[in-house]
Amino acid sequence: MAEAVLEVARLAKRYGASTVFAGVDLVLAPGEFVAVVGESGVGKSTLLNCVAGLDTIDAGSVHVAGSDIHAMAEPAQALFRRQRLGFVFQAFHVLPHLSVGANVGLPLLLQHAPDPARVAAMLAAVGLAGFEARLPQTLSGGQLQRVAIARALVHRPTLILADEPTGNLDPDSADRVLALLAAQVREHGAACLLATHSRAAAARADRAVTLTPAGIVS
Amino acid sequence: MLALLRQLSWPELRHHPWRTAAALVAVMLGVALAYSVHLINASALAEFGAAVRAVNGDADFSIVGPRAGFDETLYARVATATGVAVASPIVEADSVAFDASGERVPLRIVGSDAIVVARLAPALVPRPNAGSERFVSLDPGVVFLNASAEKRLGGGATTLSLQTASGRRDFRIAGSVAAGGPALAVVDIAGAQVALDFVGRLSRIDVRLAPGADRAMTIAALNLPPDVRAAAADEASERMSNISRAYRVNLTVLALVAMFTGAFLVFSILALSVAQRQQQLALLAVLGLSAGQRLRLILAESALVGALGSALGLALGGGLAAVALRLLGGDLGGGYFAGVAPQLHVDALGTFVYGALGIVAALAGGWLPARAAQRIAPAQALKGLGLALGRHSPLAFGVLLLLAGAGLAFVPPIAGLPLAAYASVACLLIGGIACVPGGVGLALAGVREPRRAVPLLAVERARHERAGATIAVAGVVASLALAIALTVMVASFRDAVTRWLDVVLPADLYARTTLGPGGGDIATLPARLPLQATAIAGVVRAEAQRVVALPLDPARPAAALIARTIGDPAANLPLTGSLVAAPVGATPAYVSEAMAALYGAAPGTTLSLPLPDGRRADVFVRGVWRDYARQYGAVVIDRADWRRLSGDERINDLALWLAPGASTAAIETELRRLATASGYDGSLLEFAAPRAIRATSLRIFDRSFAVTYWLQAVAIAIGLFGIAASFSAQVLARRKEFGLLVHLGLTRRQILAVVAVEGALWTAVGAALGLALGIAVSVVLVKVVNPQSFHWTMELLLPWQRLGALCAAVVAAGTMTAFLAARRAVGRQSVLAVKEDW
């Protein structure tokens, strides 16, 4: 059996005296697309941040591709994220002062391995062929989210973390973006953890789990 | 609008208390500085005017003549003339008294008829001490001091030792007078005539007309002699207002510049506030707030900050003025109101004007951010893609302003003030700032897209979001340009004064009678003293100098005539141009720059000089020389020519060249002995070596610029604070960007490096532009403002070390600020900032 891409064991997170969640257990296999659903404020984004090493944990462990991310120092965590993780956000977060091509190629540039051909291929894959020189201000919301997806996958990450990627889109655009995300994740063999409160979005995943303060409910 | 201010703006201002406080403090400081300078000058002028009125009394006009006075027989004719109700004869002069420790104290002596003066100038009526004899005020050996004189000479003194034409003379202090203003002593007119060598002469006659009498007809009927005229009652205070006007206006402009810097800080803070609230404003637009309403909302915020800041500034300015008046009197360093101890005089109009200026400055600062809010494209902004600061001004706008500034520098003075030059400075500053985004765009146009992530992020941000960086860079440009302009101006002036002193102080030792030009006729040295001095062991050469006041225009202070041995004028005078050959038989003269500017005495023209006896003599102007000692003009002619024209053999100063190793102390002792033997009180001789004169002169120079340094420091502080606020706010506004970069795998150190490099680059660009702009402004200050204000010129000196230090300090401050702000911004908060609903 292939090594799990993500192993979360007895993960707990507290803010002061307030417990966000406790006893979260989750395993993602390579190429698996898992949706984490739950009410707003239950801690879905916090869970993703803990998985990415962007937030501290109070108990448990997180292993991504066999590496304990919380045992690393900050520079090593940054390097790990640069090489192994991809992110898609609700608000797109495309840098307005970089062209579409530069935005998509940013992860490769950070690894000192620019690859214009790869960038062009990713843009074509998300239906934005020839958009390299355009500025983000000229794109629609759906197009911006596709740019974000292309950026999240351009460096062939092991794990994609998507936080409410369709939150700012109309139903048709949301549906297309989700389909694209799912297809690209499968094509690249990456695992994807999708945080969403939308049942429709969760239905696109291979499986859906529910996050509660007590942990994951399958 | 009030509801919007309460619901939207007030929470925003409260949520960023330090930013709001910074804007308030900037407006407050600017208003406080400008208002305090206005109050001090206005109070000093009012006090001076009141003092003049107290001395002149309730006269309708005064009959005045040459400084040496006019025949007292005119009094009888005036007192009995038809239409004259009261005629008060006055003898007055500036002299020197000695306090208990022997220190010299400038003192004005006024001799009056105690019975007549009571009807015209009650402030001059003697108030005898309790127990004094009955007619003590008629005793010519008795003086009555005003409060300022009592304070300067030491309270409780009973004897006044006064320097007179014949030496020291003691008077008994018998009481006081109510007149305010500088130190003043009132003595019976007969006593004054004897003490001041005015026997048979008067300085002036103050006249009050009878009810219904016509002023012009009365004066005409007096048939005054040619050298005597009727002067307006407020001529003296008008003259002081005129001569101090350029200094007061320059100081006020400097203070207003501090206010401008404060306005710029308001602009920085509001611009970034609008940028941070872009999505909020876009949402309001979607909900129905029109573009015009958004504009008015931001302007209302500016006005609110301006109103609060102005109110605080007026209070602070009043306090500063009160303290300054107590510590400095009315003299801010220019020396115009020395000896005046004014009370704080607050005028409603001035208070309203400066309060309104603070609001206007804040509104001016808020105008561009308000326009940016007006131009927000809601759809783009809601996506987070709008450039909240809107369009940056085209390069052509900035270039046009720079050209306008250059053109205005060539406009002559308006009403005697360099108003066009001030406008030139404003155009250069604003034009330079407006050129920043376009200039950076031009510079970056040739830069290819970097291949590495960190430079790519910095360069592309600079290329596409210049407007944001412009705010911080503009702060650097504004504060640095002003600092550099003032540094260059003061350095140029100081260097010019130092080199000028080297030329005008060629001798090894100087002796004088301690009185200024006004006292040049009261205390003179024995005529034989120069010849006697050359016989003293160690003295190689001795030259005498005569200084005479030249009243050429009643609206202006008297110019000075300096009669001395000239020799080769090119070597012995600090000439500013070439010499014109004098026609055969003409008396050559050399005028100061002020003389040429005020009286049109250009080389090649003829100048008509009044002589002490009332005649006039024509002299030929051969050249112009630089004079930093006399703002109202000076004429130098050879002493031999002066003696031939006027018959005046008197001398005021002696310049001595000494042999190497000569004993200065022995020479001074021998000169005092020789002067005393000739009938002059040798103890009144004052000696000074060029080094001491130079040190004193430069100390006076530094003091005259003390307020300038203070204003410059405040302007720099506000500017640097603006830089810090701009960079901090910009960095904080980029938290989402930093959060994204953290997600993508940049380390915290890399992100800090991006921001620090950006900060260093932008402030370096700003420093380079500020340096260039500052030098351009300094050229206007040195070559236009100074000559037009004070009628003297100087060479431009660029103190590169100091300028480099200023630039380096600003770059360091900007870089450090950006770095420190980034350290705060790149943390957990930035990671959370990417979450839309955090």
PDB file of N, CA and C in Angstrom, chain B residues 9-65:
ATOM      1  N   SER B   9     -16.728  56.786   9.628  1.00  0.00           N
ATOM      2  CA  SER B   9     -15.418  57.403   9.806  1.00  0.00           C
ATOM      3  C   SER B   9     -14.939  57.327  11.251  1.00  0.00           C
ATOM      4  N   TRP B  10     -15.815  57.589  12.193  1.00  0.00           N
ATOM      5  CA  TRP B  10     -15.404  57.608  13.588  1.00  0.00           C
ATOM      6  C   TRP B  10     -14.848  56.263  14.050  1.00  0.00           C
ATOM      7  N   PRO B  11     -15.501  55.126  13.709  1.00  0.00           N
ATOM      8  CA  PRO B  11     -14.912  53.838  14.089  1.00  0.00           C
ATOM      9  C   PRO B  11     -13.544  53.622  13.438  1.00  0.00           C
ATOM     10  N   GLU B  12     -13.406  54.056  12.196  1.00  0.00           N
ATOM     11  CA  GLU B  12     -12.123  53.918  11.505  1.00  0.00           C
ATOM     12  C   GLU B  12     -11.042  54.723  12.213  1.00  0.00           C
ATOM     13  N   LEU B  13     -11.377  55.975  12.574  1.00  0.00           N
ATOM     14  CA  LEU B  13     -10.390  56.815  13.258  1.00  0.00           C
ATOM     15  C   LEU B  13     -10.046  56.234  14.625  1.00  0.00           C
ATOM     16  N   ARG B  14     -11.075  55.691  15.293  1.00  0.00           N
ATOM     17  CA  ARG B  14     -10.843  55.110  16.627  1.00  0.00           C
ATOM     18  C   ARG B  14     -10.067  53.804  16.537  1.00  0.00           C
ATOM     19  N   HIS B  15     -10.293  53.071  15.453  1.00  0.00           N
ATOM     20  CA  HIS B  15      -9.640  51.757  15.315  1.00  0.00           C
ATOM     21  C   HIS B  15      -8.140  51.917  15.051  1.00  0.00           C
ATOM     22  N   HIS B  16      -7.755  53.066  14.550  1.00  0.00           N
ATOM     23  CA  HIS B  16      -6.332  53.322  14.292  1.00  0.00           C
ATOM     24  C   HIS B  16      -5.923  54.561  15.084  1.00  0.00           C
ATOM     25  N   PRO B  17      -5.883  54.455  16.405  1.00  0.00           N
ATOM     26  CA  PRO B  17      -5.657  55.654  17.225  1.00  0.00           C
ATOM     27  C   PRO B  17      -4.302  56.312  16.968  1.00  0.00           C
ATOM     28  N   TRP B  18      -3.268  55.508  16.764  1.00  0.00           N
ATOM     29  CA  TRP B  18      -1.951  56.109  16.576  1.00  0.00           C
ATOM     30  C   TRP B  18      -1.872  56.841  15.247  1.00  0.00           C
ATOM     31  N   ARG B  19      -2.485  56.252  14.229  1.00  0.00           N
ATOM     32  CA  ARG B  19      -2.469  56.907  12.932  1.00  0.00           C
ATOM     33  C   ARG B  19      -3.240  58.218  12.992  1.00  0.00           C
ATOM     34  N   THR B  20      -4.399  58.165  13.644  1.00  0.00           N
ATOM     35  CA  THR B  20      -5.206  59.371  13.783  1.00  0.00           C
ATOM     36  C   THR B  20      -4.458  60.418  14.588  1.00  0.00           C
ATOM     37  N   ALA B  21      -3.808  59.942  15.657  1.00  0.00           N
ATOM     38  CA  ALA B  21      -3.068  60.884  16.501  1.00  0.00           C
ATOM     39  C   ALA B  21      -1.933  61.526  15.713  1.00  0.00           C
ATOM     40  N   ALA B  22      -1.293  60.742  14.851  1.00  0.00           N
ATOM     41  CA  ALA B  22      -0.184  61.281  14.059  1.00  0.00           C
ATOM     42  C   ALA B  22      -0.663  62.411  13.162  1.00  0.00           C
ATOM     43  N   ALA B  23      -1.811  62.197  12.520  1.00  0.00           N
ATOM     44  CA  ALA B  23      -2.358  63.247  11.658  1.00  0.00           C
ATOM     45  C   ALA B  23      -2.725  64.478  12.474  1.00  0.00           C
ATOM     46  N   LEU B  24      -3.339  64.254  13.634  1.00  0.00           N
ATOM     47  CA  LEU B  24      -3.723  65.373  14.498  1.00  0.00           C
ATOM     48  C   LEU B  24      -2.491  66.151  14.942  1.00  0.00           C
ATOM     49  N   VAL B  25      -1.472  65.421  15.380  1.00  0.00           N
ATOM     50  CA  VAL B  25      -0.252  66.070  15.874  1.00  0.00           C
ATOM     51  C   VAL B  25       0.421  66.861  14.760  1.00  0.00           C
ATOM     52  N   ALA B  26       0.410  66.318  13.549  1.00  0.00           N
ATOM     53  CA  ALA B  26       1.044  67.020  12.425  1.00  0.00           C
ATOM     54  C   ALA B  26       0.356  68.359  12.182  1.00  0.00           C
ATOM     55  N   VAL B  27      -0.978  68.346  12.140  1.00  0.00           N
ATOM     56  CA  VAL B  27      -1.710  69.600  11.924  1.00  0.00           C
ATOM     57  C   VAL B  27      -1.481  70.535  13.105  1.00  0.00           C
ATOM     58  N   MET B  28      -1.540  69.945  14.307  1.00  0.00           N
ATOM     59  CA  MET B  28      -1.394  70.761  15.520  1.00  0.00           C
ATOM     60  C   MET B  28      -0.033  71.474  15.535  1.00  0.00           C
ATOM     61  N   LEU B  29       1.043  70.724  15.237  1.00  0.00           N
ATOM     62  CA  LEU B  29       2.381  71.313  15.272  1.00  0.00           C
ATOM     63  C   LEU B  29       2.520  72.407  14.218  1.00  0.00           C
ATOM     64  N   GLY B  30       2.008  72.121  13.015  1.00  0.00           N
ATOM     65  CA  GLY B  30       2.102  73.119  11.954  1.00  0.00           C
ATOM     66  C   GLY B  30       1.384  74.401  12.327  1.00  0.00           C
ATOM     67  N   VAL B  31       0.148  74.263  12.849  1.00  0.00           N
ATOM     68  CA  VAL B  31      -0.626  75.454  13.239  1.00  0.00           C
ATOM     69  C   VAL B  31       0.045  76.159  14.416  1.00  0.00           C
ATOM     70  N   ALA B  32       0.528  75.366  15.374  1.00  0.00           N
ATOM     71  CA  ALA B  32       1.146  75.958  16.568  1.00  0.00           C
ATOM     72  C   ALA B  32       2.360  76.791  16.194  1.00  0.00           C
ATOM     73  N   LEU B  33       3.204  76.256  15.311  1.00  0.00           N
ATOM     74  CA  LEU B  33       4.405  76.983  14.918  1.00  0.00           C
ATOM     75  C   LEU B  33       4.058  78.283  14.204  1.00  0.00           C
ATOM     76  N   ALA B  34       3.173  78.163  13.208  1.00  0.00           N
ATOM     77  CA  ALA B  34       2.827  79.352  12.428  1.00  0.00           C
ATOM     78  C   ALA B  34       2.134  80.388  13.309  1.00  0.00           C
ATOM     79  N   TYR B  35       1.238  79.936  14.162  1.00  0.00           N
ATOM     80  CA  TYR B  35       0.471  80.861  15.003  1.00  0.00           C
ATOM     81  C   TYR B  35       1.372  81.526  16.038  1.00  0.00           C
ATOM     82  N   SER B  36       2.306  80.757  16.613  1.00  0.00           N
ATOM     83  CA  SER B  36       3.174  81.336  17.641  1.00  0.00           C
ATOM     84  C   SER B  36       4.096  82.392  17.024  1.00  0.00           C
ATOM     85  N   VAL B  37       4.616  82.108  15.819  1.00  0.00           N
ATOM     86  CA  VAL B  37       5.455  83.103  15.142  1.00  0.00           C
ATOM     87  C   VAL B  37       4.644  84.376  14.879  1.00  0.00           C
ATOM     88  N   HIS B  38       3.405  84.194  14.421  1.00  0.00           N
ATOM     89  CA  HIS B  38       2.533  85.351  14.172  1.00  0.00           C
ATOM     90  C   HIS B  38       2.292  86.137  15.462  1.00  0.00           C
ATOM     91  N   LEU B  39       1.969  85.428  16.550  1.00  0.00           N
ATOM     92  CA  LEU B  39       1.662  86.110  17.811  1.00  0.00           C
ATOM     93  C   LEU B  39       2.872  86.879  18.334  1.00  0.00           C
ATOM     94  N   ILE B  40       4.049  86.238  18.242  1.00  0.00           N
ATOM     95  CA  ILE B  40       5.250  86.894  18.763  1.00  0.00           C
ATOM     96  C   ILE B  40       5.539  88.166  17.973  1.00  0.00           C
ATOM     97  N   ASN B  41       5.501  88.032  16.651  1.00  0.00           N
ATOM     98  CA  ASN B  41       5.784  89.211  15.822  1.00  0.00           C
ATOM     99  C   ASN B  41       4.726  90.292  16.013  1.00  0.00           C
ATOM    100  N   ALA B  42       3.452  89.868  16.047  1.00  0.00           N
ATOM    101  CA  ALA B  42       2.374  90.855  16.201  1.00  0.00           C
ATOM    102  C   ALA B  42       2.455  91.538  17.566  1.00  0.00           C
ATOM    103  N   SER B  43       2.766  90.751  18.602  1.00  0.00           N
ATOM    104  CA  SER B  43       2.858  91.332  19.944  1.00  0.00           C
ATOM    105  C   SER B  43       4.020  92.310  20.019  1.00  0.00           C
ATOM    106  N   ALA B  44       5.156  91.904  19.419  1.00  0.00           N
ATOM    107  CA  ALA B  44       6.324  92.779  19.451  1.00  0.00           C
ATOM    108  C   ALA B  44       6.058  94.070  18.688  1.00  0.00           C
ATOM    109  N   LEU B  45       5.425  93.931  17.532  1.00  0.00           N
ATOM    110  CA  LEU B  45       5.116  95.109  16.720  1.00  0.00           C
ATOM    111  C   LEU B  45       4.128  96.007  17.452  1.00  0.00           C
ATOM    112  N   ALA B  46       3.117  95.376  18.086  1.00  0.00           N
ATOM    113  CA  ALA B  46       2.120  96.160  18.815  1.00  0.00           C
ATOM    114  C   ALA B  46       2.770  96.875  19.994  1.00  0.00           C
ATOM    115  N   GLU B  47       3.650  96.166  20.693  1.00  0.00           N
ATOM    116  CA  GLU B  47       4.313  96.771  21.847  1.00  0.00           C
ATOM    117  C   GLU B  47       5.213  97.909  21.405  1.00  0.00           C
ATOM    118  N   PHE B  48       5.935  97.655  20.300  1.00  0.00           N
ATOM    119  CA  PHE B  48       6.821  98.692  19.785  1.00  0.00           C
ATOM    120  C   PHE B  48       6.010  99.905  19.385  1.00  0.00           C
ATOM    121  N   GLY B  49       4.893  99.646  18.681  1.00  0.00           N
ATOM    122  CA  GLY B  49       4.035 100.744  18.273  1.00  0.00           C
ATOM    123  C   GLY B  49       3.488 101.504  19.478  1.00  0.00           C
ATOM    124  N   ALA B  50       3.097 100.746  20.502  1.00  0.00           N
ATOM    125  CA  ALA B  50       2.562 101.394  21.710  1.00  0.00           C
ATOM    126  C   ALA B  50       3.643 102.235  22.375  1.00  0.00           C
ATOM    127  N   ALA B  51       4.879 101.692  22.373  1.00  0.00           N
ATOM    128  CA  ALA B  51       5.977 102.441  22.988  1.00  0.00           C
ATOM    129  C   ALA B  51       6.236 103.731  22.214  1.00  0.00           C
ATOM    130  N   VAL B  52       6.204 103.623  20.893  1.00  0.00           N
ATOM    131  CA  VAL B  52       6.426 104.819  20.061  1.00  0.00           C
ATOM    132  C   VAL B  52       5.320 105.824  20.314  1.00  0.00           C
ATOM    133  N   ARG B  53       4.090 105.319  20.379  1.00  0.00           N
ATOM    134  CA  ARG B  53       2.966 106.234  20.612  1.00  0.00           C
ATOM    135  C   ARG B  53       3.066 106.875  21.991  1.00  0.00           C
ATOM    136  N   ALA B  54       3.542 106.092  22.962  1.00  0.00           N
ATOM    137  CA  ALA B  54       3.678 106.654  24.307  1.00  0.00           C
ATOM    138  C   ALA B  54       4.694 107.786  24.299  1.00  0.00           C
ATOM    139  N   VAL B  55       5.801 107.571  23.568  1.00  0.00           N
ATOM    140  CA  VAL B  55       6.830 108.607  23.525  1.00  0.00           C
ATOM    141  C   VAL B  55       6.361 109.795  22.686  1.00  0.00           C
ATOM    142  N   ASN B  56       5.729 109.513  21.551  1.00  0.00           N
ATOM    143  CA  ASN B  56       5.266 110.610  20.686  1.00  0.00           C
ATOM    144  C   ASN B  56       3.996 111.263  21.202  1.00  0.00           C
ATOM    145  N   GLY B  57       3.262 110.488  22.007  1.00  0.00           N
ATOM    146  CA  GLY B  57       2.052 111.054  22.590  1.00  0.00           C
ATOM    147  C   GLY B  57       0.955 111.225  21.578  1.00  0.00           C
ATOM    148  N   ASP B  58       0.089 112.184  21.891  1.00  0.00           N
ATOM    149  CA  ASP B  58      -1.124 112.369  21.112  1.00  0.00           C
ATOM    150  C   ASP B  58      -0.905 113.461  20.073  1.00  0.00           C
ATOM    151  N   ALA B  59       0.227 113.388  19.391  1.00  0.00           N
ATOM    152  CA  ALA B  59       0.552 114.444  18.426  1.00  0.00           C
ATOM    153  C   ALA B  59      -0.120 114.171  17.093  1.00  0.00           C
ATOM    154  N   ASP B  60      -0.457 115.232  16.395  1.00  0.00           N
ATOM    155  CA  ASP B  60      -0.982 115.099  15.036  1.00  0.00           C
ATOM    156  C   ASP B  60       0.149 114.972  14.034  1.00  0.00           C
ATOM    157  N   PHE B  61       1.256 115.609  14.290  1.00  0.00           N
ATOM    158  CA  PHE B  61       2.445 115.419  13.469  1.00  0.00           C
ATOM    159  C   PHE B  61       3.651 115.897  14.266  1.00  0.00           C
ATOM    160  N   SER B  62       4.824 115.569  13.752  1.00  0.00           N
ATOM    161  CA  SER B  62       6.063 115.993  14.395  1.00  0.00           C
ATOM    162  C   SER B  62       6.912 116.728  13.374  1.00  0.00           C
ATOM    163  N   ILE B  63       7.593 117.736  13.857  1.00  0.00           N
ATOM    164  CA  ILE B  63       8.533 118.442  12.989  1.00  0.00           C
ATOM    165  C   ILE B  63       9.904 117.841  13.252  1.00  0.00           C
ATOM    166  N   VAL B  64      10.523 117.294  12.224  1.00  0.00           N
ATOM    167  CA  VAL B  64      11.805 116.609  12.371  1.00  0.00           C
ATOM    168  C   VAL B  64      12.795 117.183  11.371  1.00  0.00           C
ATOM    169  N   GLY B  65      14.085 116.968  11.682  1.00  0.00           N
ATOM    170  CA  GLY B  65      15.127 117.457  10.783  1.00  0.00           C
ATOM    171  C   GLY B  65      16.278 116.479  10.731  1.00  0.00           C
TER     172      GLY B  65
END
